[in-house]
Amino acid sequence: MTPERVLELLEVLASFDVWVDGGWGVDALVGRQTRVHGDLDLGVVRPQLDDVVRVLEGARYGVTDARFVEVTVQLTHVADGHRVDLHPSTPVAGGGTEQLDFDGNTYFIPPPVGGRIGGQLVRCMPLSAQLRSHQGYELRPVDVHDMQLLEAMGPG
């Protein structure tokens, strides 16, 4: 997934409360692309999930995995094979959201912060939440790369 494609998708979803997380979210916090990305992870407020899916379907993405709809919904572009993984979370009073993990636990995600992709300002998951989201599973090489970048940024 290229920075241009990410920015196109964010433009298509501009009327929704979405933010970049995952690998692109790390790169947004760093302010530059540091590795190749096979997908785009987006946080989305749960009340808007169905509408975001409909808009992405209109952009030629189809749902390819919704087995864990409380945690993630995966969509794949019908022609290019690019993937978008939506991570729904529930808004909480005072700002931020609560997201479920695969074990059924909830964790708090502070409100999105500013980051940069392709030189453009985007909303992304804050450092503390990025650090939290990289816990509880065996890290792949891309996750190790991301964690090294996050840890170099200082405490979350």
Short mmCIF file of N, CA and C in Angstrom, two decimals:
data_model
loop_
_atom_site.label_atom_id
_atom_site.label_comp_id
_atom_site.label_asym_id
_atom_site.label_seq_id
_atom_site.Cartn_x
_atom_site.Cartn_y
_atom_site.Cartn_z
N MET A 1 0.85 -1.18 0.00
CA MET A 1 0.00 0.00 0.00
C MET A 1 0.89 1.23 0.00
N THR A 2 0.65 2.12 -0.92
CA THR A 2 1.47 3.33 -1.06
C THR A 2 0.92 4.47 -0.22
N PRO A 3 1.77 5.47 0.07
CA PRO A 3 1.26 6.65 0.79
C PRO A 3 0.13 7.33 0.02
N GLU A 4 0.22 7.34 -1.30
CA GLU A 4 -0.82 7.96 -2.12
C GLU A 4 -2.16 7.25 -1.93
N ARG A 5 -2.13 5.92 -1.90
CA ARG A 5 -3.37 5.14 -1.70
C ARG A 5 -3.94 5.42 -0.31
N VAL A 6 -3.07 5.48 0.70
CA VAL A 6 -3.52 5.78 2.06
C VAL A 6 -4.24 7.13 2.08
N LEU A 7 -3.62 8.14 1.48
CA LEU A 7 -4.22 9.48 1.48
C LEU A 7 -5.52 9.51 0.69
N GLU A 8 -5.60 8.75 -0.40
CA GLU A 8 -6.85 8.66 -1.16
C GLU A 8 -7.97 8.07 -0.29
N LEU A 9 -7.65 7.00 0.41
CA LEU A 9 -8.66 6.37 1.27
C LEU A 9 -9.08 7.29 2.40
N LEU A 10 -8.12 7.99 2.99
CA LEU A 10 -8.47 8.93 4.06
C LEU A 10 -9.36 10.05 3.53
N GLU A 11 -9.14 10.46 2.30
CA GLU A 11 -9.99 11.49 1.68
C GLU A 11 -11.41 10.95 1.49
N VAL A 12 -11.52 9.72 1.01
CA VAL A 12 -12.83 9.09 0.81
C VAL A 12 -13.58 8.99 2.15
N LEU A 13 -12.84 8.80 3.22
CA LEU A 13 -13.44 8.62 4.55
C LEU A 13 -13.40 9.88 5.41
N ALA A 14 -13.16 11.03 4.79
CA ALA A 14 -12.96 12.28 5.54
C ALA A 14 -14.15 12.67 6.42
N SER A 15 -15.34 12.24 6.08
CA SER A 15 -16.51 12.64 6.88
C SER A 15 -16.74 11.73 8.09
N PHE A 16 -15.85 10.75 8.28
CA PHE A 16 -16.01 9.80 9.38
C PHE A 16 -14.93 10.01 10.43
N ASP A 17 -15.20 9.50 11.62
CA ASP A 17 -14.25 9.55 12.72
C ASP A 17 -13.34 8.32 12.62
N VAL A 18 -12.32 8.44 11.77
CA VAL A 18 -11.34 7.37 11.58
C VAL A 18 -9.94 7.92 11.85
N TRP A 19 -9.02 7.02 12.18
CA TRP A 19 -7.64 7.39 12.41
C TRP A 19 -6.76 6.24 11.98
N VAL A 20 -5.52 6.54 11.65
CA VAL A 20 -4.57 5.55 11.17
C VAL A 20 -3.90 4.88 12.36
N ASP A 21 -3.86 3.55 12.34
CA ASP A 21 -3.10 2.84 13.35
C ASP A 21 -2.27 1.77 12.65
N GLY A 22 -1.78 0.79 13.39
CA GLY A 22 -0.94 -0.23 12.77
C GLY A 22 0.35 0.35 12.23
N GLY A 23 0.92 -0.29 11.24
CA GLY A 23 2.21 0.12 10.68
C GLY A 23 2.21 1.52 10.10
N TRP A 24 1.15 1.86 9.35
CA TRP A 24 1.08 3.23 8.83
C TRP A 24 0.92 4.23 9.96
N GLY A 25 0.26 3.83 11.05
CA GLY A 25 0.13 4.71 12.21
C GLY A 25 1.48 4.99 12.84
N VAL A 26 2.33 3.97 12.91
CA VAL A 26 3.69 4.16 13.43
C VAL A 26 4.45 5.12 12.51
N ASP A 27 4.38 4.86 11.21
CA ASP A 27 5.09 5.74 10.27
C ASP A 27 4.54 7.16 10.32
N ALA A 28 3.23 7.32 10.55
CA ALA A 28 2.65 8.66 10.67
C ALA A 28 3.23 9.38 11.88
N LEU A 29 3.38 8.66 12.99
CA LEU A 29 3.98 9.26 14.18
C LEU A 29 5.43 9.66 13.93
N VAL A 30 6.16 8.81 13.22
CA VAL A 30 7.56 9.09 12.89
C VAL A 30 7.65 10.22 11.86
N GLY A 31 6.63 10.33 11.01
CA GLY A 31 6.59 11.40 10.01
C GLY A 31 7.16 11.03 8.66
N ARG A 32 7.43 9.72 8.45
CA ARG A 32 7.95 9.27 7.16
C ARG A 32 7.71 7.78 7.03
N GLN A 33 7.65 7.30 5.79
CA GLN A 33 7.49 5.87 5.56
C GLN A 33 8.80 5.17 5.86
N THR A 34 8.76 4.15 6.72
CA THR A 34 9.98 3.45 7.12
C THR A 34 10.06 2.02 6.58
N ARG A 35 8.95 1.53 6.04
CA ARG A 35 8.93 0.16 5.52
C ARG A 35 7.78 0.01 4.54
N VAL A 36 7.74 -1.13 3.85
CA VAL A 36 6.65 -1.46 2.95
C VAL A 36 5.45 -1.90 3.80
N HIS A 37 4.26 -1.49 3.38
CA HIS A 37 3.03 -1.84 4.10
C HIS A 37 2.10 -2.61 3.17
N GLY A 38 1.66 -3.78 3.64
CA GLY A 38 0.74 -4.59 2.85
C GLY A 38 -0.71 -4.20 3.05
N ASP A 39 -0.99 -3.40 4.09
CA ASP A 39 -2.36 -3.03 4.37
C ASP A 39 -2.40 -1.67 5.04
N LEU A 40 -3.60 -1.22 5.31
CA LEU A 40 -3.84 0.01 6.05
C LEU A 40 -4.77 -0.33 7.20
N ASP A 41 -4.32 -0.10 8.43
CA ASP A 41 -5.15 -0.29 9.61
C ASP A 41 -5.78 1.05 9.97
N LEU A 42 -7.09 1.03 10.18
CA LEU A 42 -7.80 2.24 10.56
C LEU A 42 -8.65 1.98 11.80
N GLY A 43 -8.53 2.86 12.77
CA GLY A 43 -9.47 2.86 13.87
C GLY A 43 -10.72 3.57 13.40
N VAL A 44 -11.87 3.13 13.88
CA VAL A 44 -13.14 3.74 13.52
C VAL A 44 -14.07 3.64 14.72
N VAL A 45 -14.83 4.70 14.96
CA VAL A 45 -15.80 4.61 16.06
C VAL A 45 -16.90 3.64 15.65
N ARG A 46 -17.23 2.77 16.58
CA ARG A 46 -18.18 1.67 16.31
C ARG A 46 -19.50 2.14 15.69
N PRO A 47 -20.09 3.26 16.13
CA PRO A 47 -21.36 3.67 15.52
C PRO A 47 -21.26 3.96 14.02
N GLN A 48 -20.05 4.19 13.51
CA GLN A 48 -19.88 4.50 12.09
C GLN A 48 -19.35 3.32 11.27
N LEU A 49 -19.11 2.18 11.91
CA LEU A 49 -18.49 1.05 11.23
C LEU A 49 -19.24 0.63 9.97
N ASP A 50 -20.54 0.42 10.06
CA ASP A 50 -21.30 -0.04 8.90
C ASP A 50 -21.24 0.96 7.76
N ASP A 51 -21.31 2.25 8.06
CA ASP A 51 -21.24 3.27 7.02
C ASP A 51 -19.85 3.31 6.38
N VAL A 52 -18.80 3.16 7.18
CA VAL A 52 -17.44 3.14 6.63
C VAL A 52 -17.28 1.93 5.71
N VAL A 53 -17.80 0.79 6.11
CA VAL A 53 -17.74 -0.41 5.25
C VAL A 53 -18.46 -0.13 3.94
N ARG A 54 -19.64 0.48 3.99
CA ARG A 54 -20.39 0.78 2.76
C ARG A 54 -19.61 1.71 1.83
N VAL A 55 -18.98 2.73 2.39
CA VAL A 55 -18.20 3.66 1.57
C VAL A 55 -17.01 2.93 0.93
N LEU A 56 -16.34 2.09 1.70
CA LEU A 56 -15.22 1.33 1.14
C LEU A 56 -15.69 0.35 0.08
N GLU A 57 -16.86 -0.24 0.28
CA GLU A 57 -17.41 -1.11 -0.77
C GLU A 57 -17.65 -0.33 -2.05
N GLY A 58 -18.07 0.93 -1.91
CA GLY A 58 -18.25 1.79 -3.07
C GLY A 58 -16.94 2.14 -3.76
N ALA A 59 -15.84 2.01 -3.02
CA ALA A 59 -14.50 2.25 -3.58
C ALA A 59 -13.86 0.93 -4.03
N ARG A 60 -14.69 -0.10 -4.21
CA ARG A 60 -14.29 -1.41 -4.74
C ARG A 60 -13.53 -2.28 -3.75
N TYR A 61 -13.80 -2.08 -2.46
CA TYR A 61 -13.28 -2.98 -1.44
C TYR A 61 -14.42 -3.88 -1.01
N GLY A 62 -14.11 -5.16 -0.83
CA GLY A 62 -15.11 -6.11 -0.36
C GLY A 62 -14.68 -6.69 0.97
N VAL A 63 -15.65 -6.98 1.83
CA VAL A 63 -15.35 -7.60 3.12
C VAL A 63 -14.82 -9.00 2.87
N THR A 64 -13.61 -9.27 3.36
CA THR A 64 -13.00 -10.59 3.19
C THR A 64 -12.84 -11.33 4.51
N ASP A 65 -13.04 -10.65 5.63
CA ASP A 65 -12.99 -11.33 6.91
C ASP A 65 -13.71 -10.48 7.95
N ALA A 66 -14.84 -10.98 8.43
CA ALA A 66 -15.59 -10.29 9.48
C ALA A 66 -15.90 -11.26 10.61
N ARG A 67 -15.08 -12.32 10.72
CA ARG A 67 -15.32 -13.31 11.77
C ARG A 67 -15.22 -12.71 13.17
N PHE A 68 -14.40 -11.69 13.31
CA PHE A 68 -14.16 -11.08 14.62
C PHE A 68 -14.61 -9.62 14.60
N VAL A 69 -15.84 -9.39 14.14
CA VAL A 69 -16.34 -8.04 13.88
C VAL A 69 -16.23 -7.11 15.10
N GLU A 70 -16.21 -7.66 16.29
CA GLU A 70 -16.04 -6.81 17.47
C GLU A 70 -14.62 -6.25 17.57
N VAL A 71 -13.66 -6.89 16.88
CA VAL A 71 -12.26 -6.50 16.97
C VAL A 71 -11.73 -5.94 15.65
N THR A 72 -12.09 -6.57 14.54
CA THR A 72 -11.56 -6.14 13.24
C THR A 72 -12.44 -6.61 12.10
N VAL A 73 -12.50 -5.81 11.05
CA VAL A 73 -13.16 -6.17 9.81
C VAL A 73 -12.15 -5.91 8.70
N GLN A 74 -11.89 -6.95 7.92
CA GLN A 74 -10.90 -6.83 6.84
C GLN A 74 -11.62 -6.68 5.50
N LEU A 75 -11.15 -5.71 4.72
CA LEU A 75 -11.67 -5.51 3.37
C LEU A 75 -10.49 -5.57 2.40
N THR A 76 -10.76 -6.10 1.21
CA THR A 76 -9.71 -6.22 0.20
C THR A 76 -10.21 -5.60 -1.10
N HIS A 77 -9.35 -4.83 -1.76
CA HIS A 77 -9.69 -4.21 -3.03
C HIS A 77 -9.84 -5.29 -4.08
N VAL A 78 -10.94 -5.26 -4.84
CA VAL A 78 -11.25 -6.34 -5.77
C VAL A 78 -10.26 -6.44 -6.92
N ALA A 79 -9.64 -5.34 -7.32
CA ALA A 79 -8.71 -5.38 -8.45
C ALA A 79 -7.25 -5.45 -8.01
N ASP A 80 -6.88 -4.65 -7.01
CA ASP A 80 -5.48 -4.52 -6.62
C ASP A 80 -5.05 -5.43 -5.47
N GLY A 81 -6.02 -5.94 -4.71
CA GLY A 81 -5.68 -6.79 -3.58
C GLY A 81 -5.21 -6.04 -2.34
N HIS A 82 -5.23 -4.69 -2.37
CA HIS A 82 -4.85 -3.93 -1.18
C HIS A 82 -5.87 -4.19 -0.08
N ARG A 83 -5.39 -4.26 1.15
CA ARG A 83 -6.25 -4.56 2.28
C ARG A 83 -6.42 -3.35 3.19
N VAL A 84 -7.60 -3.21 3.74
CA VAL A 84 -7.90 -2.25 4.80
C VAL A 84 -8.46 -3.06 5.96
N ASP A 85 -7.86 -2.89 7.14
CA ASP A 85 -8.35 -3.54 8.35
C ASP A 85 -8.95 -2.46 9.25
N LEU A 86 -10.24 -2.58 9.50
CA LEU A 86 -10.94 -1.63 10.37
C LEU A 86 -10.96 -2.18 11.78
N HIS A 87 -10.63 -1.31 12.75
CA HIS A 87 -10.63 -1.70 14.16
C HIS A 87 -11.64 -0.81 14.89
N PRO A 88 -12.86 -1.33 15.10
CA PRO A 88 -13.89 -0.51 15.74
C PRO A 88 -13.65 -0.37 17.24
N SER A 89 -13.98 0.81 17.75
CA SER A 89 -13.91 1.03 19.18
C SER A 89 -15.05 1.95 19.59
N THR A 90 -15.37 1.90 20.86
CA THR A 90 -16.52 2.60 21.39
C THR A 90 -16.11 3.92 22.04
N PRO A 91 -16.72 5.03 21.61
CA PRO A 91 -16.40 6.32 22.23
C PRO A 91 -16.71 6.31 23.73
N VAL A 92 -15.88 7.01 24.50
CA VAL A 92 -16.10 7.12 25.95
C VAL A 92 -16.21 8.60 26.32
N ALA A 93 -16.92 8.86 27.41
CA ALA A 93 -17.08 10.23 27.89
C ALA A 93 -15.71 10.83 28.16
N GLY A 94 -15.53 12.07 27.80
CA GLY A 94 -14.26 12.75 28.04
C GLY A 94 -13.26 12.60 26.91
N GLY A 95 -13.61 11.84 25.88
CA GLY A 95 -12.72 11.68 24.72
C GLY A 95 -12.03 10.33 24.71
N GLY A 96 -11.60 9.93 23.55
CA GLY A 96 -10.98 8.64 23.37
C GLY A 96 -12.02 7.55 23.17
N THR A 97 -11.54 6.33 23.05
CA THR A 97 -12.41 5.19 22.81
C THR A 97 -11.90 3.98 23.59
N GLU A 98 -12.74 2.96 23.66
CA GLU A 98 -12.33 1.68 24.22
C GLU A 98 -12.42 0.64 23.12
N GLN A 99 -11.35 -0.13 23.00
CA GLN A 99 -11.29 -1.16 21.96
C GLN A 99 -11.17 -2.53 22.61
N LEU A 100 -11.77 -3.51 21.98
CA LEU A 100 -11.66 -4.90 22.43
C LEU A 100 -10.44 -5.56 21.80
N ASP A 101 -9.79 -6.44 22.57
CA ASP A 101 -8.75 -7.27 21.96
C ASP A 101 -9.35 -8.65 21.72
N PHE A 102 -8.56 -9.55 21.14
CA PHE A 102 -9.07 -10.87 20.79
C PHE A 102 -9.41 -11.73 22.01
N ASP A 103 -8.94 -11.33 23.18
CA ASP A 103 -9.27 -12.07 24.41
C ASP A 103 -10.51 -11.52 25.10
N GLY A 104 -11.14 -10.49 24.50
CA GLY A 104 -12.34 -9.92 25.09
C GLY A 104 -12.09 -8.82 26.09
N ASN A 105 -10.83 -8.44 26.26
CA ASN A 105 -10.47 -7.36 27.17
C ASN A 105 -10.61 -6.02 26.46
N THR A 106 -11.00 -4.99 27.22
CA THR A 106 -11.05 -3.64 26.63
C THR A 106 -9.84 -2.85 27.09
N TYR A 107 -9.40 -1.96 26.21
CA TYR A 107 -8.35 -1.03 26.60
C TYR A 107 -8.65 0.34 26.01
N PHE A 108 -8.18 1.33 26.72
CA PHE A 108 -8.47 2.72 26.36
C PHE A 108 -7.51 3.20 25.28
N ILE A 109 -8.07 3.90 24.30
CA ILE A 109 -7.28 4.55 23.27
C ILE A 109 -7.53 6.06 23.41
N PRO A 110 -6.48 6.81 23.75
CA PRO A 110 -6.66 8.26 23.83
C PRO A 110 -7.07 8.84 22.47
N PRO A 111 -7.58 10.06 22.45
CA PRO A 111 -7.96 10.67 21.18
C PRO A 111 -6.79 10.69 20.19
N PRO A 112 -7.11 10.64 18.89
CA PRO A 112 -6.06 10.66 17.88
C PRO A 112 -5.19 11.91 17.99
N VAL A 113 -3.95 11.74 17.50
CA VAL A 113 -3.00 12.85 17.44
C VAL A 113 -2.62 13.07 15.98
N GLY A 114 -1.90 14.14 15.72
CA GLY A 114 -1.46 14.44 14.37
C GLY A 114 -0.20 13.68 14.01
N GLY A 115 -0.16 13.20 12.80
CA GLY A 115 1.02 12.57 12.24
C GLY A 115 1.10 12.95 10.77
N ARG A 116 2.09 12.42 10.08
CA ARG A 116 2.25 12.78 8.67
C ARG A 116 2.47 11.53 7.81
N ILE A 117 1.74 11.49 6.71
CA ILE A 117 1.93 10.47 5.68
C ILE A 117 2.06 11.22 4.36
N GLY A 118 3.13 10.93 3.63
CA GLY A 118 3.34 11.63 2.36
C GLY A 118 3.37 13.13 2.52
N GLY A 119 3.84 13.59 3.68
CA GLY A 119 3.93 15.02 3.94
C GLY A 119 2.62 15.66 4.39
N GLN A 120 1.53 14.91 4.36
CA GLN A 120 0.23 15.46 4.74
C GLN A 120 -0.12 15.09 6.17
N LEU A 121 -0.77 16.03 6.85
CA LEU A 121 -1.22 15.80 8.22
C LEU A 121 -2.37 14.81 8.21
N VAL A 122 -2.28 13.79 9.09
CA VAL A 122 -3.33 12.79 9.25
C VAL A 122 -3.58 12.57 10.73
N ARG A 123 -4.75 12.05 11.05
CA ARG A 123 -5.07 11.66 12.43
C ARG A 123 -4.56 10.23 12.63
N CYS A 124 -3.85 10.02 13.74
CA CYS A 124 -3.32 8.67 13.98
C CYS A 124 -3.40 8.32 15.46
N MET A 125 -3.25 7.03 15.71
CA MET A 125 -3.29 6.51 17.07
C MET A 125 -2.09 7.05 17.84
N PRO A 126 -2.29 7.52 19.06
CA PRO A 126 -1.19 8.06 19.86
C PRO A 126 -0.15 6.99 20.21
N LEU A 127 1.03 7.46 20.55
CA LEU A 127 2.15 6.60 20.89
C LEU A 127 1.79 5.58 21.97
N SER A 128 1.15 6.01 23.05
CA SER A 128 0.84 5.09 24.15
C SER A 128 -0.04 3.94 23.69
N ALA A 129 -1.02 4.23 22.84
CA ALA A 129 -1.91 3.19 22.33
C ALA A 129 -1.19 2.29 21.33
N GLN A 130 -0.29 2.86 20.54
CA GLN A 130 0.50 2.04 19.62
C GLN A 130 1.34 1.04 20.40
N LEU A 131 1.98 1.51 21.46
CA LEU A 131 2.79 0.61 22.29
C LEU A 131 1.92 -0.50 22.87
N ARG A 132 0.73 -0.15 23.36
CA ARG A 132 -0.18 -1.14 23.93
C ARG A 132 -0.63 -2.16 22.88
N SER A 133 -0.88 -1.70 21.67
CA SER A 133 -1.41 -2.60 20.64
C SER A 133 -0.37 -3.60 20.15
N HIS A 134 0.88 -3.37 20.48
CA HIS A 134 1.95 -4.30 20.09
C HIS A 134 2.29 -5.28 21.21
N GLN A 135 1.40 -5.45 22.17
CA GLN A 135 1.65 -6.37 23.28
C GLN A 135 0.68 -7.54 23.21
N GLY A 136 1.08 -8.66 23.81
CA GLY A 136 0.19 -9.79 23.95
C GLY A 136 0.22 -10.78 22.80
N TYR A 137 1.15 -10.65 21.89
CA TYR A 137 1.27 -11.62 20.81
C TYR A 137 2.74 -11.71 20.39
N GLU A 138 3.06 -12.77 19.66
CA GLU A 138 4.43 -12.93 19.19
C GLU A 138 4.69 -11.96 18.05
N LEU A 139 5.68 -11.11 18.23
CA LEU A 139 5.96 -10.07 17.25
C LEU A 139 6.59 -10.65 15.99
N ARG A 140 6.07 -10.20 14.86
CA ARG A 140 6.66 -10.53 13.55
C ARG A 140 7.81 -9.54 13.31
N PRO A 141 8.65 -9.79 12.32
CA PRO A 141 9.74 -8.84 12.03
C PRO A 141 9.25 -7.40 11.81
N VAL A 142 8.11 -7.21 11.14
CA VAL A 142 7.60 -5.84 10.93
C VAL A 142 7.19 -5.21 12.25
N ASP A 143 6.67 -6.03 13.17
CA ASP A 143 6.27 -5.51 14.49
C ASP A 143 7.50 -5.11 15.30
N VAL A 144 8.56 -5.92 15.21
CA VAL A 144 9.82 -5.58 15.90
C VAL A 144 10.34 -4.25 15.37
N HIS A 145 10.31 -4.08 14.06
CA HIS A 145 10.72 -2.82 13.43
C HIS A 145 9.90 -1.66 13.99
N ASP A 146 8.57 -1.84 14.00
CA ASP A 146 7.68 -0.78 14.49
C ASP A 146 7.95 -0.47 15.96
N MET A 147 8.12 -1.50 16.77
CA MET A 147 8.38 -1.29 18.20
C MET A 147 9.69 -0.53 18.42
N GLN A 148 10.71 -0.84 17.64
CA GLN A 148 11.98 -0.11 17.77
C GLN A 148 11.78 1.36 17.48
N LEU A 149 10.99 1.68 16.47
CA LEU A 149 10.70 3.08 16.16
C LEU A 149 9.92 3.75 17.30
N LEU A 150 8.90 3.05 17.80
CA LEU A 150 8.09 3.60 18.88
C LEU A 150 8.91 3.83 20.15
N GLU A 151 9.73 2.85 20.50
CA GLU A 151 10.54 2.97 21.71
C GLU A 151 11.57 4.10 21.59
N ALA A 152 12.06 4.35 20.38
CA ALA A 152 13.00 5.45 20.16
C ALA A 152 12.34 6.81 20.36
N MET A 153 10.99 6.84 20.26
CA MET A 153 10.26 8.10 20.43
C MET A 153 10.10 8.45 21.90
N GLY A 154 10.38 7.52 22.78
CA GLY A 154 10.28 7.79 24.21
C GLY A 154 9.06 7.15 24.82
N PRO A 155 8.82 7.39 26.09
CA PRO A 155 7.68 6.77 26.78
C PRO A 155 6.36 7.26 26.22
N GLY A 156 5.41 6.34 26.20
CA GLY A 156 4.07 6.68 25.67
C GLY A 156 3.26 7.32 26.71
#
